Short mmCIF file of C-alpha atoms in Angstrom, two decimals:
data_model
loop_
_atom_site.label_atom_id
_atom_site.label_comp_id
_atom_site.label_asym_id
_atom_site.label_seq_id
_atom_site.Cartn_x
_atom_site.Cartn_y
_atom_site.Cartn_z
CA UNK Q 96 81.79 58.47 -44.20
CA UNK Q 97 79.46 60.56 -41.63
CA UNK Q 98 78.85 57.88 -38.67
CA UNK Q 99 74.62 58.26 -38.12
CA UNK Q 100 73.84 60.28 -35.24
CA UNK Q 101 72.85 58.18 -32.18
CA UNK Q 102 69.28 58.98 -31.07
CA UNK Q 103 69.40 59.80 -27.07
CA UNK Q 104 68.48 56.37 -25.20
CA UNK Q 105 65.16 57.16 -23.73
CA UNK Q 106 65.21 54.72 -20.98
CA UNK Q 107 64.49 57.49 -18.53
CA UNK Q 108 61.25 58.81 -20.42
CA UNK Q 109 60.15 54.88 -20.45
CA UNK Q 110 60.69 54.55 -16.96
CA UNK Q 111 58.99 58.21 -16.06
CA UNK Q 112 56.30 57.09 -18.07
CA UNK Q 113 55.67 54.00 -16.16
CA UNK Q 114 55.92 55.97 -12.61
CA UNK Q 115 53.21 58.45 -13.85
CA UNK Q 116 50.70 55.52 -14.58
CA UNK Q 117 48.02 55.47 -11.65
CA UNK Q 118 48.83 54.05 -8.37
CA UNK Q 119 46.27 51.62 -8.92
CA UNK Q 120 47.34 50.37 -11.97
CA UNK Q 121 50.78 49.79 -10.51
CA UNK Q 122 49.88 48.15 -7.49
CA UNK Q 123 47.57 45.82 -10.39
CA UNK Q 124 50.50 44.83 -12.56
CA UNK Q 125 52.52 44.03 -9.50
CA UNK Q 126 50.11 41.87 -8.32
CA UNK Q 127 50.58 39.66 -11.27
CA UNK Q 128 54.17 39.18 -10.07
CA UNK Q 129 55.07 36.63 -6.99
CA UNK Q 130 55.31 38.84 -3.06
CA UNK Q 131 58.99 38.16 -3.30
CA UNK Q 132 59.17 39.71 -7.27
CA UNK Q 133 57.05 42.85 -5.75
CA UNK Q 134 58.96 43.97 -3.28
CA UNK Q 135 62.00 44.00 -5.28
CA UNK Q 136 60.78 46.93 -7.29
CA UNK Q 137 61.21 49.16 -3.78
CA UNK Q 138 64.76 49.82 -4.87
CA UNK Q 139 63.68 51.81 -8.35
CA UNK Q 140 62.62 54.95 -7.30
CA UNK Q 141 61.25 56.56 -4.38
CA UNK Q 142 58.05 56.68 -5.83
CA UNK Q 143 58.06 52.84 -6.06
CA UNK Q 144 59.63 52.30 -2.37
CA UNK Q 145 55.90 51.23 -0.91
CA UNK Q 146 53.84 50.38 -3.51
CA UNK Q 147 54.07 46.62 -3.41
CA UNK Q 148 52.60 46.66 0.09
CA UNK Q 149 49.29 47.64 -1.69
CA UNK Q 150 49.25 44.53 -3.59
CA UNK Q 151 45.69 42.69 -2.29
CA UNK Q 152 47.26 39.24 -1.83
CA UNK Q 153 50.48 37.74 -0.69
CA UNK Q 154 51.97 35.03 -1.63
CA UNK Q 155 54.84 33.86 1.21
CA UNK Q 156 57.09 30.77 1.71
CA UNK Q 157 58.29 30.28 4.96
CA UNK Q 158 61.78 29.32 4.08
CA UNK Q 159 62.16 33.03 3.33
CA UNK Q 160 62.01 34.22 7.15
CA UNK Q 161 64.39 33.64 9.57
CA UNK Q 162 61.39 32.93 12.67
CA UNK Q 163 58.55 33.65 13.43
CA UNK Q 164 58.85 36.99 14.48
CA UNK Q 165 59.79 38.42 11.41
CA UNK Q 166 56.80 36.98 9.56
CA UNK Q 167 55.01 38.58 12.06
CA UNK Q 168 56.54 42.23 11.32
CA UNK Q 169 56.28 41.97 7.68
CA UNK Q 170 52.57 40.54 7.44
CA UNK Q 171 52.03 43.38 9.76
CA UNK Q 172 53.95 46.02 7.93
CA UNK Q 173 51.53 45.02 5.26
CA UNK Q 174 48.06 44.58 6.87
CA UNK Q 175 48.85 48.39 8.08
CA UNK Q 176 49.00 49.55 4.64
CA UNK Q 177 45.46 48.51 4.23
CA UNK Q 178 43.75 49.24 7.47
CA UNK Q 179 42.17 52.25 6.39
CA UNK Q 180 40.80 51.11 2.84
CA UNK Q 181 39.69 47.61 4.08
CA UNK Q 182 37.41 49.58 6.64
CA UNK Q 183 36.14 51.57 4.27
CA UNK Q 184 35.58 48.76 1.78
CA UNK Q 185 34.01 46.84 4.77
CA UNK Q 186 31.30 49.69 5.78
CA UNK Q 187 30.18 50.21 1.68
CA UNK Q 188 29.73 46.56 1.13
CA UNK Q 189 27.58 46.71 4.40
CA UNK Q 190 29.69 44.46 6.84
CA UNK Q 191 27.76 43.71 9.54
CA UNK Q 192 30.15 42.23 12.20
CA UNK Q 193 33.79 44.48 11.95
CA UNK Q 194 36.09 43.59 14.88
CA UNK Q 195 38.08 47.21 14.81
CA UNK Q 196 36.34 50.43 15.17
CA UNK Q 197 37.04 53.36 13.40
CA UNK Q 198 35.26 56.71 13.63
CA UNK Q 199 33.15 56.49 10.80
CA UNK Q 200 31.15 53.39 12.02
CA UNK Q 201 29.81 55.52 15.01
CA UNK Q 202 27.47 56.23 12.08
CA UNK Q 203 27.32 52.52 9.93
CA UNK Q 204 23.55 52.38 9.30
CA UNK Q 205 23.89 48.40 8.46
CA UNK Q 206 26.18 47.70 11.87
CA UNK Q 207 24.41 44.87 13.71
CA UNK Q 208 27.35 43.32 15.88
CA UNK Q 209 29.63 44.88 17.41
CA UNK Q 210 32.55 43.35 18.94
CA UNK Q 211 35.90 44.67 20.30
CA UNK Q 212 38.67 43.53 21.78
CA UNK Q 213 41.84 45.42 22.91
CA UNK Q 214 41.18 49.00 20.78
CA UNK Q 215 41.21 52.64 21.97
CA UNK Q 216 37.90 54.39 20.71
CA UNK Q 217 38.02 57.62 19.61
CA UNK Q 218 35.69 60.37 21.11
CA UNK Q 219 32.21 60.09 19.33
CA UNK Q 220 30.63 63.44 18.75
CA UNK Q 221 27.87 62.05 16.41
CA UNK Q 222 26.71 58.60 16.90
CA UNK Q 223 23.93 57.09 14.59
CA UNK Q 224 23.33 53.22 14.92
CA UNK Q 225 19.79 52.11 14.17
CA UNK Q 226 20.63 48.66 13.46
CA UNK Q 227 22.90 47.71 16.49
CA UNK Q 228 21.42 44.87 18.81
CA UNK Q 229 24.95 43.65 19.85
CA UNK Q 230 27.37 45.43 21.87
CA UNK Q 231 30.77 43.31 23.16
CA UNK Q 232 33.60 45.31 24.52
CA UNK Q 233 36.48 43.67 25.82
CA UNK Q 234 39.53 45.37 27.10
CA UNK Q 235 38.36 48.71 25.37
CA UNK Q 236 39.61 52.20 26.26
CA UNK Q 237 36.99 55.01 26.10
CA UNK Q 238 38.34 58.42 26.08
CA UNK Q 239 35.29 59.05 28.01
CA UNK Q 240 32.36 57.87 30.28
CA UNK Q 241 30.15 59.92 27.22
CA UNK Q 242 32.03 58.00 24.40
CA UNK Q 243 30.10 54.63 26.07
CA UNK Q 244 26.58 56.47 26.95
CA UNK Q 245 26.24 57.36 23.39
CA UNK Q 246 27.02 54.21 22.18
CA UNK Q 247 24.03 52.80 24.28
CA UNK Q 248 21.57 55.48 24.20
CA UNK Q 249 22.28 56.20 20.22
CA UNK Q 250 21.31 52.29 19.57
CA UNK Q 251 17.35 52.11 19.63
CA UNK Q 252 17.19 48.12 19.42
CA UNK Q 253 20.09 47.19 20.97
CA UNK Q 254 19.22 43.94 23.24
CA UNK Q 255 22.64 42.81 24.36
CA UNK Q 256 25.45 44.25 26.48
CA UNK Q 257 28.99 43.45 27.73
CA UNK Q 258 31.40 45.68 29.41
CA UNK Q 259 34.63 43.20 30.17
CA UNK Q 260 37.80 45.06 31.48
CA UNK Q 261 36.84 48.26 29.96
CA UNK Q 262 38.03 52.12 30.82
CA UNK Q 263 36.58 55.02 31.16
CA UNK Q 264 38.26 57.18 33.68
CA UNK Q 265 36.61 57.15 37.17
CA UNK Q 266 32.79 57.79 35.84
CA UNK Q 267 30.15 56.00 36.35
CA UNK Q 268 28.35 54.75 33.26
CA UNK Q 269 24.33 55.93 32.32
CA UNK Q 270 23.10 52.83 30.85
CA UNK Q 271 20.17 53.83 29.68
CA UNK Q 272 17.82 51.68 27.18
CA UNK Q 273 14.32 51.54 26.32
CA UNK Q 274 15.33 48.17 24.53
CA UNK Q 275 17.98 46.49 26.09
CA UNK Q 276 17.42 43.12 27.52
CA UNK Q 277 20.87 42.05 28.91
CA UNK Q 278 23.80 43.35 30.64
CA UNK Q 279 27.37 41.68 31.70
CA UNK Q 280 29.80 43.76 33.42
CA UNK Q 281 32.60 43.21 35.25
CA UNK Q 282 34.31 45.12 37.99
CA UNK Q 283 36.48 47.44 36.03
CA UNK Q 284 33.39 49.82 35.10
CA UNK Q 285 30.62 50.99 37.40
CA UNK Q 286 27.42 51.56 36.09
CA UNK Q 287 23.72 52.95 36.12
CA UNK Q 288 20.64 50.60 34.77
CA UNK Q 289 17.88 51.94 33.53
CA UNK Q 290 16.35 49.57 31.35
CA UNK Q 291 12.61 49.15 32.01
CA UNK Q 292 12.78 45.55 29.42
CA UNK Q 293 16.13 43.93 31.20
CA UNK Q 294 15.74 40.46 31.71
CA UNK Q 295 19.53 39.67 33.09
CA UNK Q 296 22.23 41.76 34.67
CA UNK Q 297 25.31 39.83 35.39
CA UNK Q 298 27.88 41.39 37.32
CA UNK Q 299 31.06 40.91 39.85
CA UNK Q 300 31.26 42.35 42.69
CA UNK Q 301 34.91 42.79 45.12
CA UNK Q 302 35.62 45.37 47.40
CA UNK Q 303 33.22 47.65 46.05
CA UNK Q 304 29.41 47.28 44.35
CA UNK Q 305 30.19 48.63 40.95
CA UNK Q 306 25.69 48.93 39.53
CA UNK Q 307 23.18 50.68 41.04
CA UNK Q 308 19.46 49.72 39.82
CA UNK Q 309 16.97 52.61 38.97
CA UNK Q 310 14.20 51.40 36.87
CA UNK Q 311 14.15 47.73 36.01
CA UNK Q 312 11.95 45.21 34.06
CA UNK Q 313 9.33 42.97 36.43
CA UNK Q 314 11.32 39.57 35.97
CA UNK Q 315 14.76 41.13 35.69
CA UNK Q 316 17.71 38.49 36.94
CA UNK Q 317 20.44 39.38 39.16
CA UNK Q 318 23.12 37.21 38.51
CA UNK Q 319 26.16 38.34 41.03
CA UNK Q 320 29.46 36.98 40.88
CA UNK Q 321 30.82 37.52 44.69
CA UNK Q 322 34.51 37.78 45.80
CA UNK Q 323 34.46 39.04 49.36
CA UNK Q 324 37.86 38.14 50.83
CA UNK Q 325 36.90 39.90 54.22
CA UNK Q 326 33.42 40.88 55.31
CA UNK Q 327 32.10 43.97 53.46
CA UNK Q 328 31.04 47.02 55.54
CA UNK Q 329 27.58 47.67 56.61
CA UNK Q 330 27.31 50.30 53.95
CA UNK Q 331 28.17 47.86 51.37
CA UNK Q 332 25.55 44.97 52.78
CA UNK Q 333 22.65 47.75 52.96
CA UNK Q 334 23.22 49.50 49.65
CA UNK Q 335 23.29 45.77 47.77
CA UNK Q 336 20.52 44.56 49.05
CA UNK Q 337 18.26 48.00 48.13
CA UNK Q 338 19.19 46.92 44.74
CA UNK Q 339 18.20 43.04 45.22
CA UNK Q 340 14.81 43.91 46.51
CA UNK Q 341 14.23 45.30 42.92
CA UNK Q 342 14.62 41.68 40.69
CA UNK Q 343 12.57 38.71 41.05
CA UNK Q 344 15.22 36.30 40.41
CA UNK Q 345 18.90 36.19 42.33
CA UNK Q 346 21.68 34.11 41.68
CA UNK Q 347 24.71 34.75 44.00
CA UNK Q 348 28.09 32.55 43.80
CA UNK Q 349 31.93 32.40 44.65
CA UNK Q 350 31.01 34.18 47.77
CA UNK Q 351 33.54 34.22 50.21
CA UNK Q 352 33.82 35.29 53.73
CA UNK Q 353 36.61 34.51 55.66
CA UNK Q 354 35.98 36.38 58.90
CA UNK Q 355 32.14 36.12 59.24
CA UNK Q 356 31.27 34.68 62.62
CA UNK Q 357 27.89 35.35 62.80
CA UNK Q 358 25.24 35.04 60.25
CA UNK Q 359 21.02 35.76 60.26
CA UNK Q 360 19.78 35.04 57.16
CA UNK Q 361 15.46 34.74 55.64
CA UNK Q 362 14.89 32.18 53.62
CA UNK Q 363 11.71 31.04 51.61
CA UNK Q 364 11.31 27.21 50.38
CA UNK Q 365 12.42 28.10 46.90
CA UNK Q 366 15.84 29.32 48.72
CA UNK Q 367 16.59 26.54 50.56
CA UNK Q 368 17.94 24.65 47.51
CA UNK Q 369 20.61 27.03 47.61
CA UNK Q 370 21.27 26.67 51.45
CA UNK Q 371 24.36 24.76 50.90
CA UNK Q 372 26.58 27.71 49.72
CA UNK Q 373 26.24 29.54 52.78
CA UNK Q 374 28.65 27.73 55.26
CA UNK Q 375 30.59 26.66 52.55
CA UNK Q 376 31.49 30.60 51.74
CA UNK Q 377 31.83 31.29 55.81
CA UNK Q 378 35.18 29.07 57.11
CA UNK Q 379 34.95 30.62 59.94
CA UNK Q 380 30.81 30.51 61.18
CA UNK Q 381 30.36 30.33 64.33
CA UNK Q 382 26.91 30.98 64.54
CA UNK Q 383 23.99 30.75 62.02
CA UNK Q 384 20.07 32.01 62.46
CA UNK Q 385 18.11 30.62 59.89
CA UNK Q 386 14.21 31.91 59.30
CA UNK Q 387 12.48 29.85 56.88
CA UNK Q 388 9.39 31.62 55.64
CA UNK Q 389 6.70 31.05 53.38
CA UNK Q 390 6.11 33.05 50.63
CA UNK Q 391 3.12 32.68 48.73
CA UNK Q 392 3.61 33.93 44.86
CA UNK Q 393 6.82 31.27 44.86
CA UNK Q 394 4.22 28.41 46.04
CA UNK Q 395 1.69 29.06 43.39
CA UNK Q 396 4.71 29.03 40.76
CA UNK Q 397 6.15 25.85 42.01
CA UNK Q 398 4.32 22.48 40.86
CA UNK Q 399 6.57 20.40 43.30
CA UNK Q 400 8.53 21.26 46.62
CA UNK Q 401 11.81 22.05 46.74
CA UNK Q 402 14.04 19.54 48.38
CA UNK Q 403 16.67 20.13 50.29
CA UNK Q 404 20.06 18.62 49.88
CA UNK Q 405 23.21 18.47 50.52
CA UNK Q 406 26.44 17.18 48.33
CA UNK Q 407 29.04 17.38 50.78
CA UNK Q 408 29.94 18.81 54.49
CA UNK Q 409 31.08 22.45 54.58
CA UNK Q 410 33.92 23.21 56.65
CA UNK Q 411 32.64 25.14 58.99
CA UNK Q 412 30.58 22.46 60.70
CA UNK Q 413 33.47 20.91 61.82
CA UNK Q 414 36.00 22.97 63.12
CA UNK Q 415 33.88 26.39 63.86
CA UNK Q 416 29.81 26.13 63.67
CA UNK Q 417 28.96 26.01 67.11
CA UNK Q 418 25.22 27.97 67.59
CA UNK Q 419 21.97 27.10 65.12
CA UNK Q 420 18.59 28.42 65.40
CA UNK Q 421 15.91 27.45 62.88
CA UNK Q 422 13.07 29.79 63.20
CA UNK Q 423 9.18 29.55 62.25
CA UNK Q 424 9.65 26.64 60.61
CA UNK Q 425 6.77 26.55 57.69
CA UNK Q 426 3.71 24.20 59.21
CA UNK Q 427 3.66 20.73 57.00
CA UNK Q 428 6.91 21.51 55.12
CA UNK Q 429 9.30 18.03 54.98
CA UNK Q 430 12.19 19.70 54.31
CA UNK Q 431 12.52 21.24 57.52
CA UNK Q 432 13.15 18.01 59.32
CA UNK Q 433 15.66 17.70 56.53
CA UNK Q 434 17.61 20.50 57.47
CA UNK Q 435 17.37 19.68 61.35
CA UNK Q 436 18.76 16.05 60.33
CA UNK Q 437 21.71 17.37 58.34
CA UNK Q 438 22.56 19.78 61.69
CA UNK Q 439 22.23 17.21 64.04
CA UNK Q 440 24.46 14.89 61.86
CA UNK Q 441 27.39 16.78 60.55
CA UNK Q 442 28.17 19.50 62.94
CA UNK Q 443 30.97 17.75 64.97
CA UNK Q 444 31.29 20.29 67.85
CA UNK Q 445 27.97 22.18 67.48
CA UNK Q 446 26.51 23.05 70.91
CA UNK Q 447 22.97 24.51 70.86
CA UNK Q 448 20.10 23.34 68.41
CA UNK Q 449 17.25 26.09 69.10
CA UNK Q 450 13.69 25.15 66.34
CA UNK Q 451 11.00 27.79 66.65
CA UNK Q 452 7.91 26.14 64.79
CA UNK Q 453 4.34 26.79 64.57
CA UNK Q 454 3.05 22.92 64.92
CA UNK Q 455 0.20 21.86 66.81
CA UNK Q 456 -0.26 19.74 69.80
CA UNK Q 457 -0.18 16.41 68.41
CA UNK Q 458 2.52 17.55 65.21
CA UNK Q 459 4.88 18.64 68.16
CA UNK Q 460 4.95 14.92 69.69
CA UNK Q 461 5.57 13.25 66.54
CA UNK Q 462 8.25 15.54 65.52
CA UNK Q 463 10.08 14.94 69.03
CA UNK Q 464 9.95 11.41 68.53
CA UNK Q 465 11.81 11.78 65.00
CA UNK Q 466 14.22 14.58 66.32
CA UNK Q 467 15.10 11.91 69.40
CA UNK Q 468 15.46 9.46 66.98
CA UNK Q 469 18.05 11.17 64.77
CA UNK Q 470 21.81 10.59 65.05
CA UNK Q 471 24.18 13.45 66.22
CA UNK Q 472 27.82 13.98 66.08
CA UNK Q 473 28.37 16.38 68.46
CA UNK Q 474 27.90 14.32 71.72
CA UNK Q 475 27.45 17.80 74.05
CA UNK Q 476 25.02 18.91 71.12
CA UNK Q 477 21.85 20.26 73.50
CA UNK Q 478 18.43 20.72 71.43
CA UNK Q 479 15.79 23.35 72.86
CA UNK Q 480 12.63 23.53 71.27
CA UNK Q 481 10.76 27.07 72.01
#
């Protein structure tokens, strides 16, 4: 009896045809099967070794990791598998607010928001974003200061701008914008505006005055954050207020000036309400030359007048504040006597209380009858009206 031939087993030609099937296709049929299932079919064949980390979805207990760190490294090891083909899926189905920024969305047509956080950018030869109104960057490296400029410049209707512990090297920024209505920085960049439409710049400022103002719009706001741990240099002073002679509205806070001892300050009405946060940022006054003056746009503008008060006692006027000199006080203004009240009353070893005012004859008797009248706490307090 002749025994029938055994065919060859053609396990291997099965199994080569299923590795020649499309990537795609694979990664399809293995998404029918559980995470777990998937990545056991790494060990078949080379060919096989990554393809379950294409799979779209996961599916993960946690009993299968040992802590949290090792979820971390294989949801990771995964999610880096897809970067590249979710951004690209992302930009053709028009996303309009990605968080990551590769190079080809230097160029998205549809980008309207942009926000970044903690991402090197690569260096933008060609930048194309008609659409952009929202730029965020936080803890961004540049290669470059041009990298940034062309981001700004090569967005016609961007509005909105934020520079927050960003790099770019040494250079100063061009932040240039026929659009652009408001600016945040902090002081890890310096920068250039020239934005004829800003309405806000909001800035810190440290050792060092990190914006210089070129062309501005005609209500711009200057909103400055102020750490000054010792008094800044003359240059510093002159240079920083050339720049806040150019906005119509100024908001300064968190100033701080440890060794100032003497202090000369102009004032109008409208100013006065911030008055308090002067001896409360100077420990250490010792002297303090106020001039109020009156200034006539911020009258028309105002409907009622500012009042002056005061929440609590700075410092100063008790351990250092020893010299005050109100000068031209403005003729018929209440708050004035306000201000020489609050003096008079909380400055425990003040000396000398000079007022400079313009009142007539009969307004000068009245007002020393109500400046006799008010309580002092300095005892050796001497008042000289000029």
């Amino acid at each position: 009896m002749v025994g029938r031939k055994k065919k060859p087993s053609d396990k291997g030609s099965q199994e080569d045809r299923i590795s020649e099937l499309p990537d795609a296709l694979i990664c399809e049929i293995l998404s029918i099967l559980s995470t777990k299932e998937a990545v056991r079919t790494s060990v078949l064949s080379n060919k096989w070794r990554n393809l379950w980390q294409w799979v779209p979805g996961l599916d993960l207990l946690s009993c299968d990791f040992s802590d949290v760190n090792v979820f971390k490294s294989f949801v990771d090891k995964c999610l880096d598998s897809h970067k590249e083909s979710w951004i690209r899926f992302s930009i053709s189905m028009l996303m309009r607010c990605p968080d990551k920024l590769p190079l080809s969305l230097y160029t998205c047509e549809t980008l309207v928001h942009l926000q970044l956080y903690g991402v090197r950018l690569f260096n933008a030869e060609c930048v194309t974003l008609p659409c952009l109104k929202i730029i965020h960057l936080e803890h961004v490296t540049a290669p470059n200061e041009t990298t940034l400029e062309k981001l700004i410049s090569c967005s016609p209707v961007l509005e909105d701008l934020t520079f927050a512990s960003c790099s770019a090297g040494d250079k100063v920024i061009q932040v240039r914008s026929q659009t652009l209505e408001r600016i945040y920085i902090d002081w890890h960049i310096q920068v250039v505006v020239d934005a004829p439409l800003l309405q806000c710049l909001r800035t810190y400022m440290n050792s060092s005055k990190n914006f210089k103002l070129i062309n501005l719009g005609f209500s711009t706001k200057l909103d400055i954050d102020a750490w000054f741990y010792h008094t800044p240099d003359t240059c510093l002073i002159q240079d920083t207020l050339a720049d806040i002679s150019r906005v119509r509205d100024l908001v300064i806070s968190n100033v701080f000036w440890k060794d100032l001892f003497r202090l000369n300050a102009k004032l109008s009405k409208s100013d006065l309400e911030m008055l308090q946060t002067i001896p409360e940022s100077c420990p250490k006054l010792e002297s303090l030359i106020l001039e109020l003056v009156d200034d006539p746009f911020c009258s028309r503008k105002m409907k009622t007048e500012p009042k002056v008060t005061f929440t609590t006692v700075p410092g100063c006027l008790g351990s250092s504040l020893k010299f005050v000199e109100l000068k031209r006080l403005i003729k018929g203004y209440k708050g004035e006597m306000e201000l020489v009240r609050y003096f008079l009353k909380n400055s425990a070893i003040l000396e000398i209380l000079r007022l400079d005012f313009y009142h007539t004859k009969k307004a000068k008797c009245a007002f020393f009858q109500e400046l006799v009248a008010m309580p002092r706490c300095s005892s050796a307090c001497k008042v000289r009206v000029l």
